[in-house]
Amino acid sequence: MEGSLKPMDAEQLREYGHRMVDFIADYYKSIESFPVLSQVKPGYLTELLPESAPNDPECLQDIFDDILQKIIPGITHWQSPDYFAYFPSNSSTAGFLGEMLSAGLNIVGFSWVTSPAATELEVIVLDWLAKMLKLPNQFLSTGKGGGVIQGTASEAILVVLLAARDKILRKVGKKSLEKLVVYASDQTHSALQKACQIAGIFPENLRVLKTDLTSNYALSLEVVSEAISSDLSAGLIPFFICATVGTTSSAAVDPISELGKLAKAFNMWFHIDAAYAGSACICPEYRHYIDGVEEADSFGMNAHKWFLTNFDCSVLWVQDRSDLIQSLSTNPEYLKNKASQENAVVDFKDWQIPLGRRFRSLKLWLVLRLYGVANLQSYIRNHIRLAEQFEQLITSDSRFEVVAPRTFSLVCFRLIPPPNDQDNGYKLNHGLLDAVNSSGKIFLSHTVLSGNFILRFAVGAPLTEDRHIKTAWQVLREQATTLLKAY
Amino acid sequence: MEGSLKPMDAEQLREYGHRMVDFIADYYKSIESFPVLSQVKPGYLTELLPESAPNDPECLQDIFDDILQKIIPGITHWQSPDYFAYFPSNSSTAGFLGEMLSAGLNIVGFSWVTSPAATELEVIVLDWLAKMLKLPNQFLSTGKGGGVIQGTASEAILVVLLAARDKILRKVGKKSLEKLVVYASDQTHSALQKACQIAGIFPENLRVLKTDLTSNYALSLEVVSEAISSDLSAGLIPFFICATVGTTSSAAVDPISELGKLAKAFNMWFHIDAAYAGSACICPEYRHYIDGVEEADSFGMNAHKWFLTNFDCSVLWVQDRSDLIQSLSTNPEYLKNKASQENAVVDFKDWQIPLGRRFRSLKLWLVLRLYGVANLQSYIRNHIRLAEQFEQLITSDSRFEVVAPRTFSLVCFRLIPPPNDQDNGYKLNHGLLDAVNSSGKIFLSHTVLSGNFILRFAVGAPLTEDRHIKTAWQVLREQATTLLKAY
């Protein structure tokens, strides 16, 4: 029996690995030939694949054929230069190499001892990135704080919410859970709502505060203050404010500095979610959006969005790592080791939900080294320039309107509905979205702002160039003309 | 500015990708030359790397040099054939290719529409694997249940605990959180304790029930029954039993069928954590360890442990997916789409903690197809055969003893302490562990069973062959001789 299967034979790995590299490079060469949004129907794959796993091995070429014929048609091409939906999810050669190396070494870095390099590189690279963002020293590993790579911003928000929950409950007693109140805006990402559900925060104690165009969809300090006062009078316990730099719907920026001071005045945890726009803050001209970050207890950004680091790599910094560790540590016998027992090292298992963790800092390290800070800044600026271009095109056509100020690389717009339109442009703009997306030529997503259905055009794919903006605009304009004729 | 950085140039990806494949293949060729357990000291890397990210790009060769000289010494080589610590974390060519392809496509599959193939392949492959494990039909996607890939068993346990918590709280009211009681054994993985902390279960309501050698460290049905009765009389609400098939310390197997019936009788959620040993259950001769799984609400195993699927890939099946979805779904406007709104598809974002998710089913699909069921069964059997060999070697030397029955590929053993040993062999066996691990020749981990310090020898690395077992035994024997002389 022994010797029948050599699943880790180095020469087979080499041969097959080279073939996969070529497959992926060829994919990128032909990426513009695919419909950006997959056009398959639900259940399409069940009809194409067998009902059970094969008993005997199949050959790699058959698998490649199946990937091309059966999998690729079901892919929505996030890396296409014509992808403008949601927010970008950047791939890059450096990120890809880092992912390969991480998969190749395949270590599980829950404790320092399980691969010291994995923990130490993460600490170092997150200090590098903190310095690029000019985060205050408290967030560096040299103080009481430090950075950690989470899988997603959802997990980042969850772990800091748990840290904050347990910190206040240690003071007021765990039976007071039902009194804890969280503050955010109606533009805050749904990850916060989900984190509250998980942490057992009572749903009626999540304050989803209204925003509107008068504040450009940013939280108003007054509204938050009033909510806190009213909750305090009701005997509740305000303990957490989540501010966003670059909201999902319109890339709005909450007033960081003021909210931070407010949080401090009431002894609340202050988290900044800069999942998308945090990357832009490595450019001096955008850094002011996170002025006041020194008041924050925690600050997160997704390097896997707009920072060339393949998914997943969500970066979180805290001012006091002991808050995280108190909430999330476990210390079973079978994981005990000298370095941990002596408190000589960081064990990132105690900073996150899972126990196991991949060597994700390799990706970020390769991105920073292969591209360098100056290039990364240019990369961000170029996308913002392209978004400006798109914004100008929208503005130049009187049938369209930009519905929220553009701050970074996201443009929110819609077709202006005819006067007395029954649903104020809902059907019209939904129709436009469906038409452009089902063309397969570009992919946009939508949101609702002030009750209106809005199209979102997010620039940020690494392959997007000027010509793709022009094509996108042409597709939108043509579909608009067709739609308006029939309207 | 435009054109200065081409981070996603297909030809650069090809060239650099090929170089990385060779680097990794060469790593595997030389893997036996490295100390298995990294021998660096805390903080070693800080002295080797600069204090901040470079402003200008660096070349790939310099990075490769740094990986060899600075990173590899800080790696504990989980893929070494001489690695016997914790549990295995399998790498394979198929798993590596799947990880490459997932990183190459770099989609974010939170909803079906964001890449239908990612969701549908996961559904299909998890049905395949469920059939290999002969899970009852209720766990298949064709019924009310289904499978989902989580990052880790910690996340799997957390999501089912949340589903169970919310299910019971919907009935008894959310203010009863403080009355909810969880049952497990003192051998259950610490992931359950962490999940309870996160979910807000009161720490005093986690029943960590004692086990001992009389039941081979399995939960005793009687002990659980008594605990439930006593909690019910105290007005508490028993709601969750976690059973383990293959505990971390000694691979003990809890009595699945009996515990399942007990859970059903009291309307409790019954979860089976088969993170390690679940893989063995694809062999008919080991399947009986999960007899009674039809009583379980959820069942999990880690394909990334002993199933050739690179980390991370933890597989979870539930009998009723609506329990998960009710706990974990959010539905913000910006993620709405026709397929989801019509309930025509699965959106895995509602089955897990994070929003974003990688295309991990590719790995599992490639493993199943490139190797086939028969080879995977042989693979498991071969490791169990090697563990039996090691067990015989231990038994053949009267200085050693096997301290718990070997069921799968884990052998728990120790040096028998001299009569009247002050600490009953603690120092002696700790000394043995430190000596073999610091030799760099093999890497073992430890646990404590019935108060005694125990060495764990877990066979399961893909490269481990008969000769590595013999070498490991030689290293252990020699170190034991040295130690006992000085004792």
Coordinates of C-alpha atoms in Angstrom, one line a residue, chain A residues 1-29 37-38 40-46 49-60 62-63 66-67 70-72 74-79 86 89-94 96-101 103-110 112-118 120-121 124 127-128 131-132 152 154-155 158 162 165-166 174-175 177-178 187-191 193-194 196-200 202-204 248-249 304 308-312 326-337 339 344-345 349-359 362 365-366 368-379 381-382 385-386 426 443 445-448 453 456 462-466, chain B residues 1-29 37-38 40-46 49-60 62-63 66-67 70-72 74-79 86 89-94 96-101 103-118 120-121 124 127-128 131-132 152 154-155 158 162 165-166 174-175 177-178 187-191 193-194 197-200 202-204 248-249 304 308-312 326-337 339 344-345 349-359 362 365-366 368-379 381-382 385-386 426 443 445-448 453 456 462-466:
Chain A
M1 CA 0.0 0.0 0.0
E2 CA 2.8 2.4 0.9
G3 CA 4.1 4.3 -2.0
S4 CA 0.9 4.1 -4.0
L5 CA 0.1 7.8 -3.4
K6 CA 2.8 10.5 -3.4
P7 CA 0.7 13.6 -2.8
M8 CA 3.7 15.7 -1.9
D9 CA 6.2 14.7 -4.5
A10 CA 8.4 17.7 -5.2
E11 CA 8.8 17.0 -8.9
Q12 CA 5.1 16.5 -9.5
L13 CA 4.5 19.7 -7.5
R14 CA 7.0 21.5 -9.8
E15 CA 5.5 20.1 -13.0
Y16 CA 1.9 20.7 -12.1
G17 CA 2.7 24.0 -10.4
H18 CA 4.2 25.3 -13.7
R19 CA 1.2 24.3 -15.6
M20 CA -1.1 26.1 -13.1
V21 CA 1.0 29.3 -13.4
D22 CA 0.6 29.2 -17.1
F23 CA -3.1 28.6 -16.8
I24 CA -3.5 31.6 -14.5
A25 CA -1.3 33.9 -16.6
D26 CA -3.3 32.9 -19.7
Y27 CA -6.5 33.7 -17.7
Y28 CA -5.3 37.2 -17.1
K29 CA -4.3 37.6 -20.8
L37 CA -20.8 39.3 -14.3
S38 CA -21.3 35.6 -14.7
V40 CA -25.2 31.4 -15.6
K41 CA -28.5 30.4 -14.0
P42 CA -28.8 29.0 -10.5
G43 CA -28.0 25.3 -10.4
Y44 CA -26.0 25.3 -13.6
L45 CA -23.1 23.4 -12.2
T46 CA -25.1 20.4 -10.7
L49 CA -20.6 17.6 -12.6
P50 CA -21.0 13.9 -11.4
E51 CA -22.9 13.1 -8.3
S52 CA -20.0 11.7 -6.4
A53 CA -16.3 11.8 -6.1
P54 CA -14.3 9.5 -8.4
N55 CA -12.9 6.4 -6.9
D56 CA -9.8 6.5 -9.1
P57 CA -7.5 9.5 -9.8
E58 CA -8.2 11.7 -12.7
C59 CA -5.6 13.5 -14.8
L60 CA -4.7 17.1 -14.5
D62 CA -9.2 16.8 -17.6
I63 CA -9.4 19.1 -14.6
D66 CA -13.4 21.4 -16.7
I67 CA -12.1 24.6 -15.1
K70 CA -17.5 24.5 -16.4
I71 CA -16.0 26.8 -13.7
I72 CA -14.9 29.9 -15.6
G74 CA -19.6 30.7 -13.4
I75 CA -17.0 33.2 -12.4
T76 CA -17.8 36.9 -11.9
H77 CA -14.4 38.4 -12.8
W78 CA -13.4 40.6 -9.9
Q79 CA -10.0 41.1 -11.6
Y86 CA -19.0 46.7 -4.7
S89 CA -10.7 43.1 -4.4
N90 CA -7.1 43.5 -5.7
S91 CA -5.0 40.8 -7.0
S92 CA -1.3 41.4 -7.9
T93 CA 1.7 39.4 -8.8
A94 CA 3.2 40.2 -5.4
F96 CA -0.3 36.1 -5.6
L97 CA 3.3 35.1 -4.9
G98 CA 2.8 35.6 -1.2
E99 CA -0.3 33.4 -1.3
M100 CA 1.6 30.7 -3.2
L101 CA 4.4 30.8 -0.7
A103 CA 0.2 27.7 0.7
G104 CA 3.6 26.1 -0.1
L105 CA 5.0 26.3 3.4
N106 CA 1.5 25.5 4.8
I107 CA 2.3 26.3 8.4
V108 CA -0.4 26.9 11.0
G109 CA 0.7 29.9 13.0
F110 CA -1.5 30.0 16.0
W112 CA 4.7 32.0 18.0
V113 CA 6.4 28.6 18.4
T114 CA 4.5 27.0 15.5
S115 CA 6.6 29.2 13.2
P116 CA 8.2 32.2 14.8
A117 CA 8.7 33.9 11.4
A118 CA 4.9 34.0 10.8
E120 CA 7.3 38.2 13.8
L121 CA 6.9 39.1 10.1
I124 CA 7.0 43.9 11.6
D127 CA 4.4 48.3 12.0
W128 CA 5.6 49.3 8.5
K131 CA 4.1 54.1 9.8
M132 CA 2.9 54.6 6.2
T152 CA -12.1 40.3 6.9
S154 CA -16.2 41.7 9.7
E155 CA -13.9 39.7 12.0
L158 CA -16.3 41.5 15.9
L162 CA -16.0 41.6 22.0
R165 CA -18.1 44.3 25.6
D166 CA -16.0 42.3 28.0
K174 CA -22.0 40.4 33.0
K175 CA -25.7 40.5 33.7
L177 CA -25.2 42.8 28.8
E178 CA -28.8 43.8 28.0
Q187 CA -24.3 54.0 6.4
T188 CA -22.2 51.7 8.6
H189 CA -21.4 48.3 7.1
S190 CA -23.8 45.4 8.0
A191 CA -20.7 43.7 9.6
Q193 CA -25.0 44.5 13.0
K194 CA -23.8 41.0 12.5
C196 CA -23.7 42.7 17.6
Q197 CA -25.9 39.6 16.8
I198 CA -23.0 37.3 17.5
A199 CA -21.9 39.2 20.7
G200 CA -25.4 39.0 22.1
F202 CA -29.7 43.3 22.2
P203 CA -30.9 44.2 18.8
E204 CA -32.8 47.2 20.1
T248 CA -19.9 51.2 1.5
S249 CA -22.7 53.1 -0.1
H304 CA -7.3 43.0 0.2
L308 CA -2.9 44.8 -4.1
T309 CA -2.9 42.1 -1.4
N310 CA -4.9 39.1 -2.6
F311 CA -8.0 38.2 -0.5
D312 CA -7.9 37.8 2.5
Q326 CA -8.5 39.2 27.8
S327 CA -11.5 38.4 25.6
L328 CA -10.1 35.9 23.2
S329 CA -7.4 33.9 24.9
T330 CA -7.5 30.3 25.9
N331 CA -4.6 28.3 27.3
P332 CA -5.1 24.6 27.0
E333 CA -2.3 22.3 28.1
Y334 CA -1.6 20.9 24.6
L335 CA -0.7 24.3 23.3
K336 CA 1.5 25.3 26.2
N337 CA 5.2 26.1 25.4
A339 CA 8.0 31.0 24.9
A344 CA 8.2 36.5 25.7
V345 CA 6.2 36.4 22.5
K349 CA -4.4 33.1 18.4
D350 CA -5.5 35.3 21.2
W351 CA -6.2 38.3 18.9
Q352 CA -8.7 36.6 16.7
I353 CA -11.7 34.2 16.5
P354 CA -10.1 31.1 15.0
L355 CA -7.2 29.2 16.5
G356 CA -5.4 28.3 13.3
R357 CA -4.1 31.0 11.0
R358 CA -2.3 31.2 7.7
F359 CA 1.0 33.0 7.0
L362 CA 4.0 37.1 3.4
W365 CA 5.5 41.9 2.8
L366 CA 5.9 41.1 -0.9
L368 CA 5.4 46.4 0.1
R369 CA 8.8 45.3 -1.2
L370 CA 8.0 44.5 -4.8
Y371 CA 6.2 47.8 -5.4
G372 CA 7.5 50.2 -2.7
V373 CA 5.6 53.1 -1.0
A374 CA 5.9 55.6 -3.9
N375 CA 4.4 53.2 -6.4
L376 CA 1.6 52.3 -4.1
Q377 CA 0.7 56.0 -3.7
S378 CA 0.7 56.4 -7.5
Y379 CA -1.5 53.4 -7.8
R381 CA -3.9 58.3 -7.1
N382 CA -4.3 56.9 -10.5
R385 CA -8.0 60.2 -11.2
L386 CA -9.9 57.7 -13.2
Y426 CA -36.3 53.3 -9.0
F443 CA -20.3 45.2 -13.8
S445 CA -23.5 47.4 -8.2
H446 CA -26.1 49.6 -6.5
T447 CA -27.3 51.1 -3.2
V448 CA -30.1 53.3 -1.9
F453 CA -32.0 53.8 -6.1
R456 CA -22.2 52.7 -7.7
P462 CA -5.4 46.7 -11.0
L463 CA -6.0 46.4 -14.7
T464 CA -8.3 49.3 -15.1
E465 CA -7.0 52.0 -17.4
D466 CA -8.4 55.2 -19.0
Chain B
M1 CA 1.8 58.5 -13.6
E2 CA -0.4 55.9 -15.3
G3 CA 1.6 53.0 -16.5
S4 CA 4.3 53.3 -13.9
L5 CA 3.1 50.3 -12.0
K6 CA 1.7 47.2 -13.7
P7 CA 1.0 45.0 -10.7
M8 CA -1.2 42.6 -12.6
D9 CA 0.9 42.1 -15.8
A10 CA 0.2 38.6 -17.1
E11 CA 3.8 38.0 -18.3
Q12 CA 5.3 39.2 -15.1
L13 CA 2.9 37.0 -13.2
R14 CA 4.0 34.1 -15.4
E15 CA 7.7 34.7 -15.0
Y16 CA 7.6 35.3 -11.3
G17 CA 5.1 32.5 -10.7
H18 CA 7.4 30.0 -12.3
R19 CA 10.2 31.1 -10.1
M20 CA 8.1 30.7 -7.0
V21 CA 7.0 27.2 -8.1
D22 CA 10.6 26.2 -8.4
F23 CA 11.4 27.8 -5.0
I24 CA 8.6 25.8 -3.4
A25 CA 9.5 22.6 -5.1
D26 CA 13.1 23.0 -4.1
Y27 CA 11.9 23.7 -0.5
Y28 CA 10.2 20.3 -0.5
K29 CA 13.3 18.6 -1.9
L37 CA 11.0 22.9 15.2
S38 CA 12.4 26.4 14.5
V40 CA 15.3 30.9 16.7
K41 CA 14.9 33.1 19.7
P42 CA 12.0 35.6 20.3
G43 CA 12.6 38.8 18.4
Y44 CA 15.1 37.3 16.0
L45 CA 13.5 38.8 12.9
T46 CA 13.3 42.4 14.1
L49 CA 14.6 43.5 8.7
P50 CA 14.5 47.2 8.2
E51 CA 12.3 49.5 10.3
S52 CA 10.1 50.6 7.5
A53 CA 8.8 49.7 4.1
P54 CA 11.0 50.6 1.1
N55 CA 10.0 53.7 -0.9
D56 CA 11.2 52.1 -4.1
P57 CA 10.6 48.6 -5.5
E58 CA 13.0 45.8 -4.7
C59 CA 13.8 42.9 -6.9
L60 CA 12.4 39.5 -6.6
D62 CA 16.5 39.9 -3.1
I63 CA 13.2 38.8 -1.6
D66 CA 15.6 37.0 2.4
I67 CA 13.1 34.2 2.5
K70 CA 15.7 35.2 7.3
I71 CA 12.3 33.5 7.0
I72 CA 13.0 29.8 6.6
G74 CA 11.9 30.9 11.6
I75 CA 9.7 28.3 10.1
T76 CA 8.6 25.2 12.1
H77 CA 8.2 22.7 9.2
W78 CA 4.7 21.3 9.5
Q79 CA 5.3 19.5 6.2
Y86 CA -0.2 18.6 17.5
S89 CA -1.8 20.0 8.6
N90 CA -1.6 18.4 5.2
S91 CA -0.2 20.0 2.1
S92 CA -0.5 18.2 -1.2
T93 CA 0.1 19.1 -4.8
A94 CA -3.7 19.1 -5.4
F96 CA -1.5 23.6 -3.5
L97 CA -2.9 23.9 -7.0
G98 CA -6.3 24.6 -5.7
E99 CA -4.9 27.4 -3.5
M100 CA -3.0 28.8 -6.4
L101 CA -6.1 28.9 -8.6
A103 CA -5.6 33.1 -5.3
G104 CA -5.3 33.6 -9.1
L105 CA -9.1 34.1 -9.7
N106 CA -9.2 36.1 -6.4
I107 CA -13.0 36.3 -6.3
V108 CA -14.9 37.1 -3.1
G109 CA -17.8 34.7 -3.0
F110 CA -20.0 36.1 -0.3
S111 CA -23.2 35.8 -2.3
W112 CA -24.0 33.4 -5.2
V113 CA -24.0 36.2 -7.7
T114 CA -20.4 37.2 -6.9
S115 CA -19.2 34.0 -8.6
P116 CA -21.9 31.3 -8.9
A117 CA -19.2 28.6 -9.5
A118 CA -17.7 29.2 -6.0
E120 CA -22.2 25.7 -6.4
L121 CA -18.8 23.9 -6.4
I124 CA -21.5 19.8 -4.8
D127 CA -22.2 16.6 -0.9
W128 CA -19.5 14.3 -2.4
K131 CA -21.4 10.6 0.7
M132 CA -17.9 9.4 1.3
T152 CA -11.3 26.4 11.1
S154 CA -13.2 27.0 15.9
E155 CA -15.4 28.9 13.5
L158 CA -18.9 29.0 17.0
L162 CA -24.7 30.7 17.9
R165 CA -28.2 29.8 21.2
D166 CA -30.5 31.9 19.1
K174 CA -33.2 36.6 25.1
K175 CA -33.0 37.6 28.8
L177 CA -29.0 33.9 28.1
E178 CA -27.6 33.6 31.6
Q187 CA -11.0 16.6 26.6
T188 CA -13.1 18.8 24.3
H189 CA -11.0 21.3 22.3
S190 CA -10.6 24.8 23.8
A191 CA -12.4 26.1 20.7
Q193 CA -14.7 27.4 25.6
K194 CA -13.7 30.3 23.3
Q197 CA -16.9 33.3 25.6
I198 CA -17.7 34.9 22.3
A199 CA -21.4 34.0 22.4
G200 CA -21.8 35.3 25.9
F202 CA -21.9 32.5 31.2
P203 CA -18.5 30.8 32.0
E204 CA -20.0 29.0 35.0
T248 CA -6.9 16.6 20.8
S249 CA -5.1 15.0 23.7
H304 CA -6.9 20.7 6.2
L308 CA -4.5 16.6 1.9
T309 CA -6.3 20.0 1.6
N310 CA -4.0 22.9 2.4
F311 CA -4.9 25.0 5.3
D312 CA -7.6 26.4 5.7
Q326 CA -31.5 32.9 11.1
S327 CA -28.5 33.6 13.3
L328 CA -26.0 34.9 10.8
S329 CA -27.8 36.6 8.0
T330 CA -27.8 40.3 7.2
N331 CA -29.4 41.8 4.1
P332 CA -28.1 45.3 3.4
E333 CA -29.3 47.1 0.3
Y334 CA -25.9 47.1 -1.4
L335 CA -25.7 43.3 -1.5
K336 CA -29.3 42.7 -2.7
N337 CA -29.6 40.9 -6.0
A339 CA -31.0 35.5 -7.3
A344 CA -33.1 30.6 -5.7
V345 CA -29.6 30.3 -4.4
K349 CA -22.2 34.7 3.8
D350 CA -25.2 33.7 6.0
W351 CA -23.6 30.5 7.1
Q352 CA -20.4 32.0 8.6
I353 CA -18.9 34.8 10.7
P354 CA -17.1 36.8 7.9
L355 CA -18.8 38.4 4.9
G356 CA -16.1 37.7 2.3
R357 CA -15.0 34.2 1.5
R358 CA -12.3 32.6 -0.7
F359 CA -12.9 30.0 -3.3
L362 CA -11.4 24.3 -5.5
W365 CA -12.3 19.4 -5.6
L366 CA -8.8 19.0 -6.8
L368 CA -10.8 14.4 -4.6
R369 CA -10.3 14.3 -8.3
L370 CA -6.5 14.1 -8.5
Y371 CA -6.3 11.4 -5.9
G372 CA -9.7 9.6 -5.9
V373 CA -11.4 7.9 -3.0
A374 CA -9.5 4.7 -3.0
N375 CA -6.1 6.5 -2.7
L376 CA -7.4 8.7 0.0
Q377 CA -8.4 5.6 2.0
S378 CA -5.0 4.1 1.5
Y379 CA -3.4 7.3 2.6
R381 CA -4.6 3.5 6.4
N382 CA -0.9 4.0 5.8
R385 CA -0.2 1.5 10.1
L386 CA 2.8 3.7 10.8
Y426 CA 6.7 15.4 34.9
F443 CA 9.0 17.6 16.6
S445 CA 4.0 18.0 21.3
H446 CA 2.6 17.1 24.7
T447 CA -0.5 17.0 26.8
V448 CA -1.6 16.1 30.4
F453 CA 2.7 14.8 31.5
R456 CA 2.0 12.9 21.8
P462 CA 2.2 13.5 3.7
L463 CA 5.9 12.8 3.4
T464 CA 6.2 10.5 6.4
E465 CA 7.4 7.0 5.6
D466 CA 8.5 3.9 7.6

